[in-house]
Structures are given as C-alpha cells and as structure tokens.
XYZ file of C-alpha atoms in Angstrom:
558
model
C -10.387 6.897 -0.216
C -13.898 6.332 0.849
C -16.074 3.265 1.018
C -19.783 3.558 0.301
C -20.745 4.879 3.703
C -18.546 7.905 3.510
C -16.825 7.547 1.284
C 8.779 -19.151 -3.991
C 11.161 -21.361 -4.886
C 11.884 -23.711 -1.958
C 12.911 -27.262 -1.228
C 10.286 -29.944 -1.660
C 8.064 -30.147 1.354
C 8.333 -26.508 2.437
C 4.957 -25.274 3.588
C 3.511 -21.903 4.446
C 1.420 -21.808 7.602
C -1.247 -19.135 7.729
C -1.153 -18.896 11.492
C 2.550 -18.117 11.343
C 3.333 -20.051 14.502
C 6.955 -20.772 13.570
C 6.018 -23.769 11.427
C 7.777 -24.127 8.092
C 6.937 -21.488 5.526
C 7.527 -21.531 1.763
C 10.698 -20.113 0.343
C 10.551 -17.214 -2.052
C 12.334 -17.305 -5.426
C 15.602 -16.336 -3.753
C 15.295 -19.080 -1.143
C 14.176 -16.832 1.714
C 11.280 -17.379 4.034
C 8.496 -14.834 4.248
C 7.923 -12.575 7.180
C 4.985 -13.809 9.281
C 1.887 -11.876 8.363
C -0.691 -11.453 11.102
C -4.147 -13.027 10.514
C -7.856 -12.440 10.996
C -11.183 -5.237 17.433
C -22.765 15.021 17.477
C -23.961 12.621 14.512
C -24.020 15.712 12.271
C -20.384 16.326 13.103
C -19.558 12.762 12.141
C -21.458 12.983 8.873
C -19.786 16.241 7.988
C -16.376 14.872 8.843
C -16.960 11.742 6.786
C -18.151 13.726 3.790
C -15.177 16.013 4.048
C -13.012 12.918 3.920
C -14.587 11.979 0.632
C -13.502 15.312 -0.764
C -9.983 14.756 0.425
C -9.718 11.000 0.243
C -7.971 9.828 -1.953
C 5.410 9.709 -6.737
C 8.766 10.543 -7.197
C 11.841 11.012 -9.266
C 13.603 7.694 -8.897
C 17.158 8.240 -7.788
C 19.601 5.625 -8.828
C 21.081 3.726 -5.934
C 24.549 2.625 -6.875
C 23.878 -0.839 -5.517
C 20.900 -1.171 -7.864
C 22.585 0.009 -11.052
C 24.120 -3.417 -11.545
C 20.727 -5.068 -11.697
C 19.241 -5.310 -15.169
C 15.530 -5.102 -15.742
C 15.907 -8.416 -17.516
C 16.700 -10.072 -14.187
C 13.608 -11.072 -12.290
C 13.934 -10.154 -8.624
C 12.502 -12.240 -5.785
C 8.737 -11.969 -5.739
C 8.644 -11.315 -9.500
C 10.421 -14.472 -10.674
C 8.875 -17.564 -12.135
C 9.819 -21.197 -11.721
C 11.171 -23.261 -14.619
C 8.420 -23.345 -17.200
C 6.478 -26.361 -18.404
C 6.206 -26.976 -22.145
C 2.795 -25.331 -22.248
C 4.033 -22.376 -20.184
C 6.963 -21.991 -22.583
C 4.549 -22.020 -25.494
C 2.375 -19.407 -23.819
C 5.444 -17.262 -23.216
C 6.348 -17.468 -26.910
C 2.786 -16.473 -27.793
C 3.134 -13.501 -25.461
C 6.423 -12.499 -27.085
C 4.871 -12.570 -30.563
C 2.192 -10.148 -29.393
C 4.463 -7.791 -27.495
C 4.539 -5.251 -30.343
C 0.779 -5.443 -30.939
C -0.957 -3.777 -27.947
C -4.577 -4.575 -28.922
C -3.839 -8.285 -29.331
C -1.568 -8.242 -26.282
C -4.412 -6.799 -24.236
C -6.633 -9.642 -25.451
C -3.970 -12.125 -24.301
C -3.650 -10.413 -20.918
C -7.397 -10.199 -20.434
C -7.612 -13.974 -20.815
C -4.573 -14.599 -18.611
C -5.545 -15.760 -15.091
C -4.971 -13.124 -12.435
C -4.776 -14.118 -8.806
C -6.523 -11.069 -7.442
C -6.862 -7.353 -6.898
C -5.682 -6.536 -3.376
C -6.002 -2.736 -3.445
C -9.550 -1.939 -4.376
C -11.812 0.767 -2.935
C -15.445 -0.200 -3.491
C -16.845 3.295 -4.041
C -14.052 4.243 -6.448
C -14.317 0.970 -8.368
C -17.787 1.737 -9.709
C -18.114 3.401 -13.101
C -19.969 6.722 -13.265
C -22.611 5.283 -15.590
C -23.802 3.036 -12.755
C -24.041 5.905 -10.320
C -26.079 7.924 -12.824
C -28.436 5.007 -13.379
C -29.024 4.571 -9.660
C -29.517 8.313 -9.252
C -32.302 8.330 -11.813
C -33.976 5.211 -10.443
C -33.820 6.446 -6.843
C -35.280 9.897 -7.426
C -32.054 11.748 -6.723
C -31.095 15.130 -8.129
C -28.361 16.500 -10.366
C -26.758 19.798 -9.494
C -26.698 21.513 -12.858
C -23.997 23.911 -11.650
C -21.252 21.546 -10.474
C -22.523 18.288 -12.040
C -22.800 16.381 -8.786
C -25.495 13.976 -7.593
C -27.526 15.217 -4.644
C -30.346 14.071 -2.415
C -33.832 15.595 -2.725
C -35.568 17.957 -2.669
C -34.738 18.851 -6.253
C -35.129 22.632 -6.253
C -33.188 25.520 -7.764
C -30.078 24.212 -9.506
C -31.009 20.706 -8.364
C -33.025 18.909 -11.038
C -34.495 15.384 -10.930
C -31.740 13.163 -12.302
C -33.940 11.102 -14.605
C -35.524 14.189 -16.175
C -32.299 16.158 -16.437
C -30.470 13.350 -18.191
C -33.347 12.762 -20.594
C -33.860 16.422 -21.451
C -30.276 17.682 -21.723
C -28.152 16.194 -24.522
C -24.546 16.071 -23.489
C -25.293 16.156 -19.762
C -24.411 12.499 -19.248
C -20.993 12.998 -20.839
C -20.383 16.098 -18.728
C -21.424 14.210 -15.607
C -19.120 11.277 -16.367
C -16.211 13.676 -16.791
C -16.950 15.204 -13.387
C -17.483 11.850 -11.654
C -14.224 10.381 -12.965
C -10.829 11.169 -14.496
C -12.120 10.678 -18.044
C -10.646 13.274 -20.407
C -9.255 15.267 -17.493
C -7.124 18.167 -18.674
C -5.818 20.778 -16.234
C -7.659 24.057 -16.611
C -8.303 27.209 -14.578
C -10.381 26.177 -11.601
C -9.605 22.488 -12.178
C -5.834 22.498 -12.441
C -4.837 19.476 -10.358
C -5.308 15.806 -11.141
C -4.935 15.169 -7.407
C -7.771 17.543 -6.537
C -10.041 16.492 -9.405
C -9.618 12.841 -8.436
C -10.630 13.352 -4.844
C -13.437 15.734 -5.745
C -15.285 12.930 -7.538
C -16.160 11.010 -4.376
C -18.584 13.484 -2.770
C -20.121 14.075 -6.195
C -21.308 10.467 -6.527
C -21.589 9.546 -2.839
C -25.371 9.989 -2.641
C -25.970 7.594 -5.540
C -24.192 4.727 -3.831
C -26.368 4.743 -0.735
C -28.444 1.575 -0.610
C -26.643 -0.039 -3.546
C -23.773 -1.944 -1.947
C -25.078 -5.224 -3.354
C -25.194 -3.815 -6.862
C -21.712 -2.365 -6.418
C -20.328 -5.725 -5.338
C -22.065 -7.384 -8.284
C -20.470 -4.927 -10.729
C -17.056 -5.576 -9.221
C -17.426 -9.357 -9.238
C -18.778 -9.550 -12.770
C -15.991 -7.369 -14.164
C -13.362 -9.374 -12.281
C -14.669 -12.642 -13.684
C -14.698 -11.232 -17.224
C -10.965 -10.572 -16.994
C -10.237 -13.856 -15.172
C -9.482 -12.352 -11.766
C -10.073 -14.900 -9.041
C -10.073 -12.872 -5.828
C -11.065 -9.381 -4.688
C -9.956 -7.860 -1.401
C -12.255 -4.856 -1.192
C -11.999 -1.858 1.104
C -15.512 -1.535 2.475
C -17.194 -2.030 5.785
C -20.562 -1.109 7.286
C -21.229 1.314 10.128
C -18.187 3.448 9.398
C -19.961 6.639 10.456
C -21.191 5.132 13.670
C -17.770 3.752 14.566
C -16.248 7.209 14.215
C -19.052 8.585 16.337
C -18.077 6.303 19.211
C -14.876 8.235 19.585
C -16.357 11.678 19.111
C -18.914 11.062 21.860
C -16.531 9.684 24.503
C -13.663 11.084 26.593
C -10.227 11.048 24.931
C -7.112 10.347 27.008
C -4.694 11.251 24.212
C -2.161 8.383 24.039
C -3.386 6.420 27.040
C -4.719 3.893 24.563
C -5.890 1.417 27.209
C -8.057 4.104 28.791
C -9.302 5.232 25.382
C -10.292 1.669 24.519
C -12.085 1.241 27.815
C -14.127 4.363 27.158
C -15.601 3.071 23.885
C -15.744 -0.710 24.273
C -19.347 -0.831 25.430
C -20.499 0.779 22.186
C -18.901 -1.775 19.869
C -21.035 -4.964 20.247
C -24.246 -3.520 18.827
C -22.299 -2.156 15.837
C -20.941 -5.634 15.155
C -24.445 -7.087 15.059
C -25.595 -4.367 12.671
C -22.499 -4.836 10.517
C -23.214 -8.543 10.115
C -26.768 -7.821 9.040
C -25.636 -5.143 6.591
C -23.013 -7.438 5.062
C -25.425 -10.364 4.812
C -27.949 -8.174 3.016
C -25.371 -6.691 0.641
C -24.047 -10.109 -0.344
C -27.557 -11.507 -0.767
C -28.374 -8.642 -3.107
C -25.123 -9.207 -5.003
C -26.019 -12.868 -5.543
C -29.506 -11.848 -6.655
C -28.170 -9.365 -9.219
C -25.706 -11.969 -10.510
C -28.421 -14.671 -10.679
C -26.235 -16.965 -8.636
C -29.101 -19.317 -7.679
C -30.281 -19.815 -11.272
C -29.271 -22.170 -14.064
C -27.409 -19.326 -15.792
C -25.364 -17.567 -13.110
C -23.039 -14.710 -13.944
C -19.386 -15.843 -13.815
C -18.941 -13.243 -11.081
C -20.623 -15.679 -8.694
C -17.351 -17.634 -8.641
C -15.167 -14.680 -7.635
C -13.920 -14.866 -4.049
C -14.591 -11.666 -2.109
C -13.177 -10.572 1.224
C -13.128 -7.149 2.848
C -10.762 -4.770 4.575
C -11.980 -2.291 7.145
C -10.291 1.092 7.255
C -9.660 4.220 9.275
C -10.077 7.743 7.932
C -6.790 9.426 8.742
C -8.196 12.962 8.360
C -10.670 12.623 11.241
C -9.930 13.732 14.817
C -7.683 11.285 16.714
C -10.469 10.037 18.971
C -12.600 9.131 15.934
C -9.696 7.370 14.188
C -8.937 5.380 17.345
C -12.576 4.336 17.667
C -12.599 3.164 14.046
C -9.460 1.156 14.753
C -10.961 -0.509 17.828
C -14.145 -1.318 15.929
C -12.123 -2.643 12.982
C -10.200 -5.080 15.164
C -13.447 -6.259 16.716
C -15.064 -6.715 13.299
C -12.150 -8.725 11.910
C -12.387 -11.021 14.930
C -16.180 -11.294 14.719
C -16.678 -11.883 10.982
C -14.247 -13.951 8.846
C -15.311 -12.087 5.726
C -13.311 -9.130 7.039
C -9.675 -10.134 6.734
C -7.610 -7.018 7.364
C -7.425 -3.348 8.263
C -6.270 -0.333 6.269
C -5.918 3.414 6.721
C -7.099 5.716 3.964
C -7.624 9.327 2.867
C -5.036 11.660 1.340
C -1.698 11.216 3.065
C -0.786 14.810 2.218
C -3.727 16.258 4.146
C -2.483 18.485 7.001
C -4.310 16.443 9.650
C -3.000 13.183 8.183
C 0.559 14.547 8.212
C 0.227 15.906 11.740
C -1.215 12.677 13.166
C 0.728 10.122 11.099
C 2.984 9.018 13.955
C 0.036 8.880 16.358
C -1.863 6.620 13.978
C 1.099 4.250 13.643
C 1.455 4.068 17.437
C -2.244 3.287 17.784
C -1.799 0.432 15.318
C 1.163 -0.784 17.388
C -1.002 -0.821 20.536
C -3.554 -3.137 18.938
C -0.999 -5.152 16.949
C 0.868 -6.043 20.148
C -2.301 -7.609 21.556
C -3.619 -9.056 18.280
C -0.711 -9.838 15.937
C -2.909 -12.255 13.995
C -4.881 -9.369 12.479
C -3.383 -8.364 9.143
C -2.633 -4.804 8.116
C -2.349 -3.323 4.635
C -1.569 0.355 5.054
C -1.580 3.223 2.593
C 1.896 4.700 3.005
C 4.190 6.722 0.787
C 1.425 7.954 -1.525
C 3.370 11.200 -1.705
C 5.827 12.965 -3.970
C 8.222 15.881 -3.787
C 6.399 19.150 -4.264
C 3.104 17.789 -3.020
C 4.669 17.875 0.445
C 8.013 19.138 1.783
C 10.968 16.717 1.678
C 10.716 16.171 5.439
C 7.346 14.462 4.990
C 8.847 11.906 2.586
C 11.444 10.511 4.988
C 9.709 7.901 7.167
C 6.068 7.091 6.421
C 6.736 3.678 4.885
C 9.236 2.796 7.601
C 6.766 3.715 10.333
C 4.055 1.590 8.698
C 6.408 -1.403 8.534
C 8.352 -1.088 11.773
C 5.907 0.596 14.151
C 2.445 -0.400 12.927
C 3.478 -3.880 11.738
C 2.069 -3.737 8.205
C 2.047 -6.931 6.141
C 1.509 -4.958 2.934
C 2.045 -1.366 1.816
C -0.347 0.419 -0.495
C 1.374 2.614 -3.115
C 4.808 3.104 -1.493
C 5.688 5.678 -4.158
C 8.144 7.750 -2.129
C 10.328 4.806 -1.030
C 13.530 6.283 -2.483
C 13.062 9.450 -0.415
C 12.997 7.468 2.844
C 15.935 7.751 5.230
C 18.247 4.796 4.495
C 16.095 3.652 1.584
C 18.417 0.704 0.742
C 18.133 -0.531 4.324
C 14.353 -0.233 4.324
C 14.090 -2.009 0.978
C 16.259 -4.831 2.305
C 14.106 -5.084 5.414
C 10.905 -5.238 3.392
C 12.380 -7.954 1.191
C 13.594 -9.926 4.216
C 10.243 -9.655 5.973
C 8.243 -10.125 2.758
C 6.251 -6.949 3.125
C 4.509 -6.762 -0.233
C 3.789 -3.531 -2.105
C 0.557 -2.909 -3.975
C 1.478 -1.174 -7.256
C -1.218 1.195 -8.552
C 0.274 2.634 -11.758
C -2.610 4.612 -13.206
C -3.608 6.000 -9.836
C -0.049 7.174 -9.166
C 0.038 8.840 -12.578
C -3.313 10.574 -12.270
C -2.990 11.731 -8.655
C 0.756 12.258 -8.221
C 2.031 12.599 -11.780
C 4.444 9.713 -11.169
C 4.875 7.389 -14.139
C 7.405 5.403 -16.139
C 11.019 5.685 -15.004
C 9.984 7.922 -12.110
C 8.002 5.089 -10.519
C 9.911 3.001 -7.932
C 8.782 -0.363 -9.364
C 12.316 -1.122 -10.544
C 13.799 -0.207 -7.162
C 11.447 -2.596 -5.379
C 12.124 -5.265 -7.985
C 15.897 -5.000 -7.796
C 15.767 -5.148 -3.990
C 13.627 -8.298 -4.043
C 10.552 -6.720 -2.463
C 7.427 -8.673 -3.450
C 4.835 -6.752 -5.435
C 1.305 -7.138 -6.746
C -0.510 -5.166 -9.431
C -3.792 -3.575 -8.388
C -6.305 -0.983 -9.552
C -7.019 1.315 -6.576
C -10.184 2.997 -7.974
C -10.820 1.552 -11.410
C -14.146 3.322 -11.924
C -12.789 6.773 -11.207
C -9.638 6.004 -13.222
C -11.620 4.414 -16.098
C -9.435 1.303 -16.203
C -9.488 -2.377 -15.258
C -6.880 -4.792 -13.899
C -5.939 -5.959 -17.397
C -5.020 -2.357 -18.176
C -2.551 -2.366 -15.277
C -0.913 -5.595 -16.512
C -0.631 -4.143 -20.018
C 0.759 -0.897 -18.660
C 3.378 -2.826 -16.675
C 4.472 -4.627 -19.844
C 4.698 -1.403 -21.829
C 6.450 0.537 -19.059
C 8.873 -2.006 -17.610
C 9.074 -4.544 -20.470
C 7.972 -7.427 -18.285
C 7.838 -10.877 -19.825
C 5.237 -13.578 -19.339
C 7.073 -15.310 -16.441
C 7.170 -12.043 -14.483
C 3.474 -11.412 -15.073
C 2.632 -14.933 -13.950
C 4.649 -14.391 -10.780
C 2.803 -11.126 -10.103
C -0.499 -12.926 -10.590
C 0.494 -15.657 -8.138
C 1.687 -13.035 -5.663
C -1.847 -11.690 -5.408
C -2.856 -14.894 -3.621
C 0.451 -15.520 -1.845
C 0.232 -12.107 -0.186
C -3.535 -11.974 0.131
C -5.191 -12.067 3.519
C -7.132 -15.232 2.725
C -7.216 -17.648 5.644
C -5.416 -20.964 5.825
C -2.198 -22.699 4.827
C -0.748 -22.155 1.383
C 0.245 -24.759 -1.167
C 3.475 -26.694 -0.751
C 6.148 -25.678 -3.263
C 8.458 -28.260 -4.857
C 12.177 -27.909 -5.584
C 11.414 -26.447 -9.041
C 9.187 -23.775 -7.538
C 5.923 -25.314 -8.677
C 2.954 -25.973 -6.386
C 2.429 -29.591 -5.392
C -1.095 -30.898 -5.835
C -2.733 -30.489 -2.425
C -4.520 -33.213 -0.559
C -8.250 -33.087 0.022
C -7.880 -32.043 3.645
C -5.858 -28.946 2.771
C -8.309 -27.947 0.062
C -11.216 -28.420 2.434
C -9.769 -26.324 5.235
C -7.680 -23.607 3.578
C -9.247 -20.775 1.617
C -5.790 -19.719 0.459
C -4.677 -23.126 -0.817
C -7.994 -23.669 -2.541
C -7.729 -20.339 -4.351
C -4.090 -20.985 -5.270
C -4.886 -24.394 -6.728
C -7.766 -22.960 -8.730
C -5.341 -20.390 -10.121
C -2.849 -23.118 -11.088
C -5.604 -25.058 -12.842
C -6.612 -21.894 -14.677
C -3.018 -21.316 -15.779
C -2.751 -24.895 -17.052
C -5.878 -24.433 -19.160
C -4.804 -21.014 -20.431
C -1.234 -22.054 -21.248
C -2.330 -25.213 -23.033
C -4.628 -23.141 -25.224
C -2.012 -20.476 -25.950
C 0.720 -23.050 -26.598
C -1.414 -24.510 -29.378
C -0.961 -21.229 -31.254
C 2.852 -21.611 -31.096
C 4.119 -22.370 -34.632
C 7.013 -24.383 -33.144
C-alpha cells in the first residue's frame, strides 16, 4: 500500500536488551527467550510507476493440523497469555465478562482499555475520505464526475472544482466516500472484487494528500489518543519517488548487489537531507494542528510516533533495490525511522516474479546491517487469488532469507511447505505477526474460522492486532479488538497480552522492562526510563492499565 508520496513470563531479573548483543532477554509466557530483532541504508516513468502502484497496492481455509487439534481456544498460547492478575485486573476481567454479550457496551470498555500500539498502519490508507474531500476543496483540486476521483487542475470537462461540485450536487459527497473507501461496498458488474475496489481507492484520493502530511499525522495521532493507543508505527517516508528514480537512472548489474549499491550511493546523501527537512516540517505542522504548544493541547500530542520506510514490490528490480538502499541509509540517519517494510499487492505478477529476488536483496543488506529491523508484508494471499504454488514459501522466505522480525498479515501460513515447522520456528525466534482482520476480510475474503489466528496462537507465535488502512476500511483499532473478541472469544487477559505485545514487538529503541517471576514488569529505575524509549512506553502502558483496571474494578459488584 502506498504512503502519501505515491501512494513474558521469566525469572526475576531477566532483561531484554534492545541491541540484542547476547545479553539476557526477557522470557515469554512459555519461558522462552525471544529471537534477536535487528535495530535502527525518466522522472515521468517514476511517477507513472508509483501511481500504478497505488492502483495495485494494497486468506485461507484453515486446515486442521492434527498437532493443533488438542489445543483449546481457552488455552492462551505464548505471546497471548497474561500473568497472574492483580485484584484490580481480576475486577476488570469480571467487568469485561459481564459485557461480553453486550457489544455496544463492550466496545465502550475496549475503547477505554489501554492499547500498546498499532504496528501495521499505512498513513495514506489511515485517513478517512471526509478529510481528503475537505483538503481537495480547500486546495482548489477537481472532482472527476465520471469516476468520482480527486484530480489536479485544470478543472475542465468532467473535472469540476471540488468545492463547487460538492456544494452544488446533493449526494455527491456520499458517492465520493463510497468510491474512496470500502464503505457500503457490494460486488456489482464492473466493481465485482473487494480486492480491486480496495486498491482502486488509493489513486482516487492521492492528489488530495499532497502537501498535507502534517494534517494526516495529526488525524492519526488524535484518533489514537481518543482510543487510548500509546504508539503508532506508521508506514511513510519522504522522497519515495526520488529514491526509486535513483535505480531507474543508473546501471543495473542484476544480482551483483555490491555493484548495484556502488552505482547509486552517490545519489543518496542529498535525499537524506531533504527527507529530514520534509519530516521536520510534517511533524511541526502536526504539532501546530494539534495545538501542542498551547495550554489546551490535543491528547494526540502525547502519542509516540515512529516511521517505517518501504519498498514498492511492483516496481522494476533496479528501482526496488534503490529504495532498499535509501531506506537503510534513512534508518541509520534519522532515529524517527525505525524499520523497513515492503508493500504493494503480493499477488501482482511482478511481485510474484521478483519475490525471491527481493528477499535476497534484503539478505544482502541484513548481513551488513543486522541492527536494522524488518517488518515485511508476506502471505497476504489466498487460494484462488493465486495458484497453490505461490502460497508455499513467501512467509518462510521473509523469515529465513530476508531476516524479518515481524510479518504483516501472514494469512496463507497453513499453505506453506512444512507449516508446523515454520510455525515452530517463528515461535522459537519470536517473529511476531501483525493481524489485520478487517483488511483480510475485505481484500481476501478471509474471516472467522478461515483466518489462521488460532493456528498462530496454538503454535505460540506472538501476535499483535493492527488496522492496516483504517480510513479505507472505515474502522479503528478498537473495532479490531472487538472483532477479535467476537470471532475468537478472547478474554480480558488475552487482550491485555496483545496490547502489551504491541510495545514488546515494536521497533522502539532501547532496553525493555525487567519482568518478575510472576510475569509482571518491575518498576524501572530512572536511568532506564531516561535512556530507553521502549521501557518508557511500556511503563506508561502499565500505569495506564493500573488506572483503567482500578476504575473498572470499582464497577464489580463483588
């Protein structure tokens, strides 16, 4: 999917070290240590390629493994298991249970429940269509009255000034919202696929996002704060077009990656300087919109934001490689950028053809820079969308060849060769999976019992709940927690563990909190809080849970 520019329970004293230099790391709920994550290198053709990605950008009948049949959904697997509860936590859990048959009140409970973060979040897709329409009108953009897209001037023919068209045509705003999102989508002749409708939205609103990154970040942060989400790891980075252009304008030595890197290195430094300026300006505008320097700041000012860069897997190999080189350089140059991803529809013919090449390119850089963290879209596929042969190894390649710390989607895991072995490896190495329920339903038609959540859970693979593209999907993170409860009958302890996982498996810098023998975080010392973004965020989450659980426990009639 496109960004704006294109689109534990361990023994007392166990400690997780963010640099992963063989120091002690915290145990997970099954007593295992996590796998070391790495930590935070013709213009018209590029523009056309990027826009085509936006069109494309942006799972499975779950077979029953005999070894998993013995595991009940009532048993919380490693990574989705809570420590022994305090009295207030027990009271909050009872409050949750009383509301379990009352979805509106349960949603209210879940909205107030602290959530560690949203780790799978595309900036462009997170914005609601109403915002794009507002910016279109204010910026003098046009509306294509034929296909209900937003376009750049001049506004001639079917292109009408957005402000005038919206004011003069009752019902146009509703029609536009339906075309810029999945709202009320129903398959019909000419618009028969949820997959295709989803990805068609991005080029339709792309023009309206230009110049509004700060406002987009403000919308994200404010919404996150309103539903008590502490951290956002957003897929966005500046100069994405230009980074692709580096590769398209230089010689390509196929898989002689050292030679390919040498050919583009001289073009990277000036992009880094421009990227810093762009990011500074976007964040300054975000703080301005949120009134962060005033006496009445928006709660969104307190939300922690970091970014992932990404590659567009549907571009020519030389462009993808250049984006990868630039991404590594940006992560090293600017601590706000904490990881790298690869995006765009995995079922695209170019993406399928070049999948192995992309994973080998990641391996080339990962060997030299293992500290850089990778969260890779992999397994966002289902039978019928692609042939069975294309379901057999994408997740494995992302884990074993590229060195991914997290997997985005992972829907086709049970179609992988030796799926039980891969699941065991992911659990052993603590490769977390970002679960995007609504996205998987809307794009792939995978929902309920067909989703591999229970397979991951039974195998002990850590998971987090995330939104993917909440604006296009017309959801929020609370919706995904509620959906998980309704689909998989999760209890409060499991939800709390998922919330904590969002910080445990985030790419925030620094050591994590020490976990005691009961699986509860030990109050950190001042030095750790001062020097570790991760520990500081984790402790804030624990404080938020204490406040929330104390309040909810007071409603417990016992």
